[in-house]
Tab-separated table of C-alpha atoms in Angstrom:
chain	number	residue	atom	x	y	z
X	1	MET	CA	0.022	0.034	0.044
X	2	GLY	CA	2.847	2.344	0.730
X	3	ASN	CA	1.717	6.000	0.839
X	4	ARG	CA	-1.013	5.517	-1.705
X	5	ARG	CA	-4.308	6.930	-0.657
X	6	SER	CA	-6.313	5.531	-3.636
X	7	LEU	CA	-6.839	1.794	-3.241
X	8	ILE	CA	-8.569	-0.079	-6.041
X	9	GLY	CA	-9.860	-3.651	-5.893
X	10	THR	CA	-12.777	-5.902	-6.532
X	11	ALA	CA	-15.494	-7.754	-4.605
X	12	GLY	CA	-13.929	-11.172	-4.244
X	13	TRP	CA	-10.658	-12.337	-5.703
X	14	GLY	CA	-11.713	-14.523	-8.601
X	15	ILE	CA	-9.343	-14.331	-11.660
X	16	PRO	CA	-11.154	-15.051	-14.972
X	17	SER	CA	-9.209	-16.868	-17.543
X	18	ARG	CA	-8.900	-13.877	-19.845
X	19	TYR	CA	-6.952	-11.985	-17.203
X	20	LYS	CA	-4.691	-14.753	-15.855
X	21	ALA	CA	-1.627	-13.490	-17.748
X	22	GLU	CA	-1.842	-10.281	-15.683
X	23	PHE	CA	-1.158	-12.163	-12.466
X	24	PRO	CA	1.517	-14.511	-11.087
X	25	GLN	CA	0.831	-18.078	-12.150
X	26	SER	CA	1.441	-19.820	-8.888
X	27	GLY	CA	-0.480	-19.763	-5.648
X	28	SER	CA	-4.202	-19.590	-4.773
X	29	HIS	CA	-6.438	-16.980	-6.459
X	30	LEU	CA	-6.212	-14.845	-3.354
X	31	GLU	CA	-2.379	-14.991	-3.235
X	32	ARG	CA	-2.123	-14.136	-6.854
X	33	TYR	CA	-4.700	-11.380	-6.500
X	34	GLY	CA	-2.901	-9.974	-3.444
X	35	LYS	CA	0.371	-9.454	-5.423
X	36	ARG	CA	-1.536	-7.250	-7.935
X	37	PHE	CA	-4.049	-5.332	-5.775
X	38	PRO	CA	-3.791	-3.739	-2.278
X	39	VAL	CA	-7.443	-4.281	-1.107
X	40	VAL	CA	-10.418	-6.629	-1.638
X	41	GLU	CA	-13.961	-6.681	-0.420
X	42	ILE	CA	-15.357	-9.929	0.993
X	43	ASP	CA	-18.994	-9.959	0.244
X	44	THR	CA	-19.744	-13.626	0.761
X	45	SER	CA	-19.963	-12.800	4.481
X	46	PHE	CA	-23.323	-11.048	3.721
X	47	TYR	CA	-24.848	-14.467	2.764
X	48	LYS	CA	-23.201	-16.953	5.094
X	49	PRO	CA	-20.809	-16.957	8.073
X	50	HIS	CA	-17.212	-17.953	7.711
X	51	ARG	CA	-15.177	-19.660	10.514
X	52	ARG	CA	-12.615	-17.491	12.267
X	53	GLU	CA	-9.967	-19.965	10.949
X	54	THR	CA	-11.035	-19.127	7.380
X	55	TYR	CA	-10.434	-15.480	7.923
X	56	GLU	CA	-7.027	-16.239	9.581
X	57	ARG	CA	-6.041	-18.265	6.558
X	58	TRP	CA	-7.047	-15.443	4.175
X	59	ALA	CA	-5.047	-12.992	6.231
X	60	HIS	CA	-1.947	-15.239	6.008
X	61	ALA	CA	-2.305	-15.525	2.215
X	62	VAL	CA	-1.645	-11.832	1.402
X	63	PRO	CA	1.195	-9.396	1.936
X	64	GLU	CA	1.505	-7.423	5.113
X	65	HIS	CA	0.298	-4.213	3.507
X	66	PHE	CA	-2.867	-5.818	2.119
X	67	ARG	CA	-6.209	-4.829	3.618
X	68	PHE	CA	-9.723	-6.304	3.627
X	69	ALA	CA	-13.265	-4.784	3.782
X	70	VAL	CA	-15.936	-7.235	4.958
X	71	LYS	CA	-19.667	-6.911	4.292
X	72	ALA	CA	-21.893	-7.235	7.327
X	73	PRO	CA	-24.334	-10.202	7.345
X	74	LYS	CA	-27.833	-9.718	5.958
X	75	SER	CA	-29.182	-11.003	9.222
X	76	MET	CA	-28.183	-7.636	10.765
X	77	THR	CA	-29.080	-5.338	7.873
X	78	HIS	CA	-32.008	-6.989	6.094
X	79	GLU	CA	-33.648	-9.247	8.631
X	80	HIS	CA	-33.143	-7.303	11.909
X	81	ARG	CA	-32.925	-4.027	9.936
X	82	LEU	CA	-30.279	-2.581	12.360
X	83	ALA	CA	-32.363	-3.228	15.496
X	84	ASP	CA	-31.430	-5.622	18.404
X	85	CYS	CA	-28.165	-6.686	16.696
X	86	GLU	CA	-25.888	-7.041	19.669
X	87	GLY	CA	-25.829	-10.861	19.682
X	88	LEU	CA	-25.445	-11.064	15.885
X	89	THR	CA	-22.594	-8.519	16.002
X	90	GLU	CA	-20.696	-10.428	18.656
X	91	ASP	CA	-20.931	-13.689	16.628
X	92	PHE	CA	-19.800	-11.864	13.396
X	93	LEU	CA	-16.908	-10.029	15.001
X	94	GLY	CA	-15.774	-13.259	16.701
X	95	GLN	CA	-15.317	-14.576	13.115
X	96	VAL	CA	-14.066	-11.582	11.127
X	97	GLU	CA	-11.500	-10.518	13.664
X	98	GLY	CA	-9.500	-13.504	12.473
X	99	LEU	CA	-8.252	-11.025	9.811
X	100	GLY	CA	-6.352	-9.143	12.565
X	101	GLU	CA	-4.748	-5.862	11.601
X	102	LYS	CA	-5.686	-6.568	7.967
X	103	LEU	CA	-9.374	-5.941	8.595
X	104	SER	CA	-9.660	-2.281	7.565
X	105	VAL	CA	-13.291	-1.566	6.708
X	106	LEU	CA	-16.688	-3.045	7.773
X	107	LEU	CA	-19.252	-2.405	5.034
X	108	VAL	CA	-23.005	-2.069	6.000
X	109	GLN	CA	-25.175	-2.270	2.925
X	110	LEU	CA	-28.842	-1.439	3.622
X	111	PRO	CA	-31.950	-2.741	1.816
X	112	PRO	CA	-33.687	-0.300	-0.483
X	113	SER	CA	-36.832	-0.576	1.717
X	114	LEU	CA	-35.040	0.655	4.875
X	115	PRO	CA	-35.713	4.368	5.583
X	116	PHE	CA	-33.628	6.547	7.744
X	117	GLU	CA	-34.661	6.516	11.420
X	118	PRO	CA	-32.204	8.553	13.514
X	119	GLU	CA	-32.649	6.621	16.730
X	120	VAL	CA	-32.276	3.167	15.018
X	121	ALA	CA	-29.348	4.186	12.853
X	122	GLY	CA	-27.606	5.993	15.658
X	123	GLY	CA	-28.020	3.142	18.124
X	124	PHE	CA	-26.735	0.631	15.659
X	125	PHE	CA	-23.572	2.540	14.658
X	126	ASP	CA	-22.914	3.452	18.217
X	127	MET	CA	-23.027	-0.175	19.232
X	128	LEU	CA	-20.943	-1.292	16.240
X	129	GLY	CA	-18.349	1.377	16.660
X	130	LYS	CA	-17.695	0.501	20.325
X	131	ARG	CA	-17.079	-3.143	19.447
X	132	ILE	CA	-14.746	-2.901	16.351
X	133	ARG	CA	-11.504	-1.169	15.531
X	134	ALA	CA	-12.171	-1.205	11.733
X	135	ARG	CA	-13.623	1.729	10.011
X	136	LEU	CA	-17.252	1.746	9.064
X	137	ALA	CA	-18.819	2.329	5.620
X	138	CYS	CA	-22.521	2.370	4.974
X	139	GLU	CA	-24.305	1.975	1.626
X	140	PRO	CA	-27.865	3.163	2.131
X	141	ARG	CA	-30.340	2.817	-0.761
X	142	HIS	CA	-33.625	4.449	0.493
X	143	PRO	CA	-33.992	8.121	-0.568
X	144	THR	CA	-34.371	9.330	2.998
X	145	TRP	CA	-30.740	8.582	3.765
X	146	PHE	CA	-29.412	11.343	1.535
X	147	SER	CA	-29.717	14.571	3.450
X	148	ALA	CA	-27.628	16.866	5.672
X	149	GLU	CA	-29.178	15.306	8.716
X	150	THR	CA	-28.115	11.681	7.772
X	151	ASP	CA	-24.659	12.872	6.766
X	152	ALA	CA	-24.216	14.588	10.119
X	153	LEU	CA	-25.326	11.504	12.048
X	154	LEU	CA	-22.975	9.269	9.978
X	155	ALA	CA	-20.071	11.674	10.373
X	156	GLY	CA	-20.751	11.888	14.090
X	157	HIS	CA	-20.354	8.074	14.352
X	158	GLN	CA	-17.332	8.113	12.043
X	159	VAL	CA	-19.169	6.252	9.335
X	160	ALA	CA	-18.456	6.849	5.618
X	161	ARG	CA	-21.373	6.886	3.294
X	162	VAL	CA	-20.676	4.845	0.153
X	163	ALA	CA	-20.723	6.391	-3.340
X	164	ALA	CA	-22.471	3.929	-5.567
X	165	ASP	CA	-22.968	3.343	-9.279
X	166	PRO	CA	-25.708	3.062	-10.425
X	167	ALA	CA	-26.856	5.652	-7.849
X	168	SER	CA	-30.383	5.216	-6.284
X	169	VAL	CA	-30.721	8.955	-6.178
X	170	PRO	CA	-28.332	11.551	-7.610
X	171	GLU	CA	-26.770	12.251	-4.205
X	172	ALA	CA	-25.704	8.539	-3.869
X	173	ALA	CA	-23.163	9.030	-6.699
X	174	GLY	CA	-20.801	10.934	-4.262
X	175	PRO	CA	-19.336	9.905	-0.918
X	176	GLY	CA	-20.616	11.427	2.337
X	177	GLY	CA	-20.578	10.999	6.099
X	178	SER	CA	-17.194	10.770	7.741
X	179	PRO	CA	-14.628	12.627	5.594
X	180	GLY	CA	-11.596	10.422	6.407
X	181	LEU	CA	-12.729	7.526	4.228
X	182	ALA	CA	-14.262	7.735	0.678
X	183	TYR	CA	-15.598	4.367	-0.334
X	184	PHE	CA	-16.851	3.826	-3.986
X	185	ARG	CA	-18.725	0.717	-5.106
X	186	TRP	CA	-19.213	0.272	-8.801
X	187	HIS	CA	-21.962	-2.319	-9.452
X	188	GLY	CA	-22.046	-2.268	-13.293
X	189	ALA	CA	-24.399	-0.495	-15.651
X	190	PRO	CA	-26.709	-0.739	-17.477
X	191	ARG	CA	-27.111	-4.233	-16.114
X	192	ILE	CA	-26.182	-4.307	-12.515
X	193	TYR	CA	-23.491	-6.798	-11.539
X	194	TYR	CA	-23.107	-7.943	-15.221
X	195	SER	CA	-22.207	-4.998	-17.318
X	196	GLY	CA	-18.610	-3.711	-17.757
X	197	TYR	CA	-17.877	0.006	-17.922
X	198	ASP	CA	-16.608	1.771	-21.023
X	199	ALA	CA	-13.374	3.817	-21.122
X	200	GLU	CA	-15.140	7.099	-20.722
X	201	THR	CA	-16.974	5.964	-17.530
X	202	LEU	CA	-13.773	4.480	-16.124
X	203	ASP	CA	-11.983	7.765	-16.683
X	204	ARG	CA	-14.769	9.548	-14.784
X	205	PHE	CA	-14.456	7.134	-11.925
X	206	ALA	CA	-10.717	7.718	-11.807
X	207	ARG	CA	-11.222	11.473	-11.628
X	208	GLN	CA	-13.690	11.063	-8.782
X	209	VAL	CA	-11.115	8.949	-6.928
X	210	GLU	CA	-8.417	11.488	-7.448
X	211	ALA	CA	-10.640	14.315	-6.265
X	212	ALA	CA	-11.583	12.383	-3.079
X	213	ALA	CA	-7.940	11.654	-2.367
X	214	ALA	CA	-7.029	15.257	-2.919
X	215	SER	CA	-9.511	16.196	-0.148
X	216	GLY	CA	-7.331	14.082	2.306
X	217	ALA	CA	-9.532	10.984	2.361
X	218	GLU	CA	-8.285	7.447	2.052
X	219	VAL	CA	-10.150	6.211	-1.041
X	220	TRP	CA	-11.333	2.640	-1.678
X	221	GLY	CA	-12.736	1.916	-5.200
X	222	ILE	CA	-14.378	-1.546	-5.380
X	223	PHE	CA	-15.763	-3.044	-8.631
X	224	ASP	CA	-18.691	-5.275	-7.895
X	225	ASN	CA	-19.640	-6.132	-11.529
X	226	THR	CA	-18.312	-9.632	-11.088
X	227	ALA	CA	-21.144	-11.761	-12.532
X	228	ALA	CA	-19.741	-11.733	-16.094
X	229	GLY	CA	-16.118	-11.254	-15.047
X	230	HIS	CA	-15.781	-7.518	-15.866
X	231	ALA	CA	-14.717	-6.324	-12.410
X	232	LEU	CA	-11.040	-7.291	-12.722
X	233	GLY	CA	-10.430	-5.617	-16.051
X	234	ASN	CA	-12.220	-2.438	-14.946
X	235	ALA	CA	-10.245	-2.428	-11.715
X	236	MET	CA	-6.910	-2.802	-13.496
X	237	ALA	CA	-7.803	0.043	-15.809
X	238	VAL	CA	-8.762	2.566	-13.024
X	239	ASP	CA	-5.750	1.343	-10.812
X	240	ALA	CA	-3.472	2.279	-13.684
X	241	MET	CA	-5.012	5.732	-13.967
X	242	VAL	CA	-4.703	6.678	-10.335
X	243	ALA	CA	-1.413	4.899	-9.409
């Protein structure tokens, strides 16, 4: 990672065959990925738990400078909808803390149906912030989350609001909340998760990343358009632009 403040990666570390020549040929996919990129987002944790030993193994597979973001389980965000999550949080952190110092960001993606309720959101992020050393990033998708009030609450709890593409509302295209971390998630467009981005769009993303880094934030740019294998190529292109 060195002194770089713009860190580009993908959701997961799969290496489609058309990109294999860009990576070392020996080692696991994660080992090979970790020699090319400085960060990765683990999103399988949203769907199912992983054993602490699994996280420990992943941490040992990558260089010392490498960092992980981990997506919070849907049991917390979509089923409990941020309420009464203490027990779920303890179970989750008991697993993910196997990453040790390489756990850098905990990502909380909210369902589109979840509106902003200050007491619920404040209580959740207060509880989470007291239990974890990693930084927090939140990707809300209900329109009520995009206001000065919500940004102030998130910033007060040191939570970065994710900048997403496609954006659910225009304000969702730029980062918000805590200014120390700018976290971009690019999901693919026009077909979410499947479509790759053209050169003009990738150039726009790179300029967004550079602007956020110039403000003093550490910037994470994660390509989530993995379903048809476009994420890796898009990530390499933007990484070359901002390196």
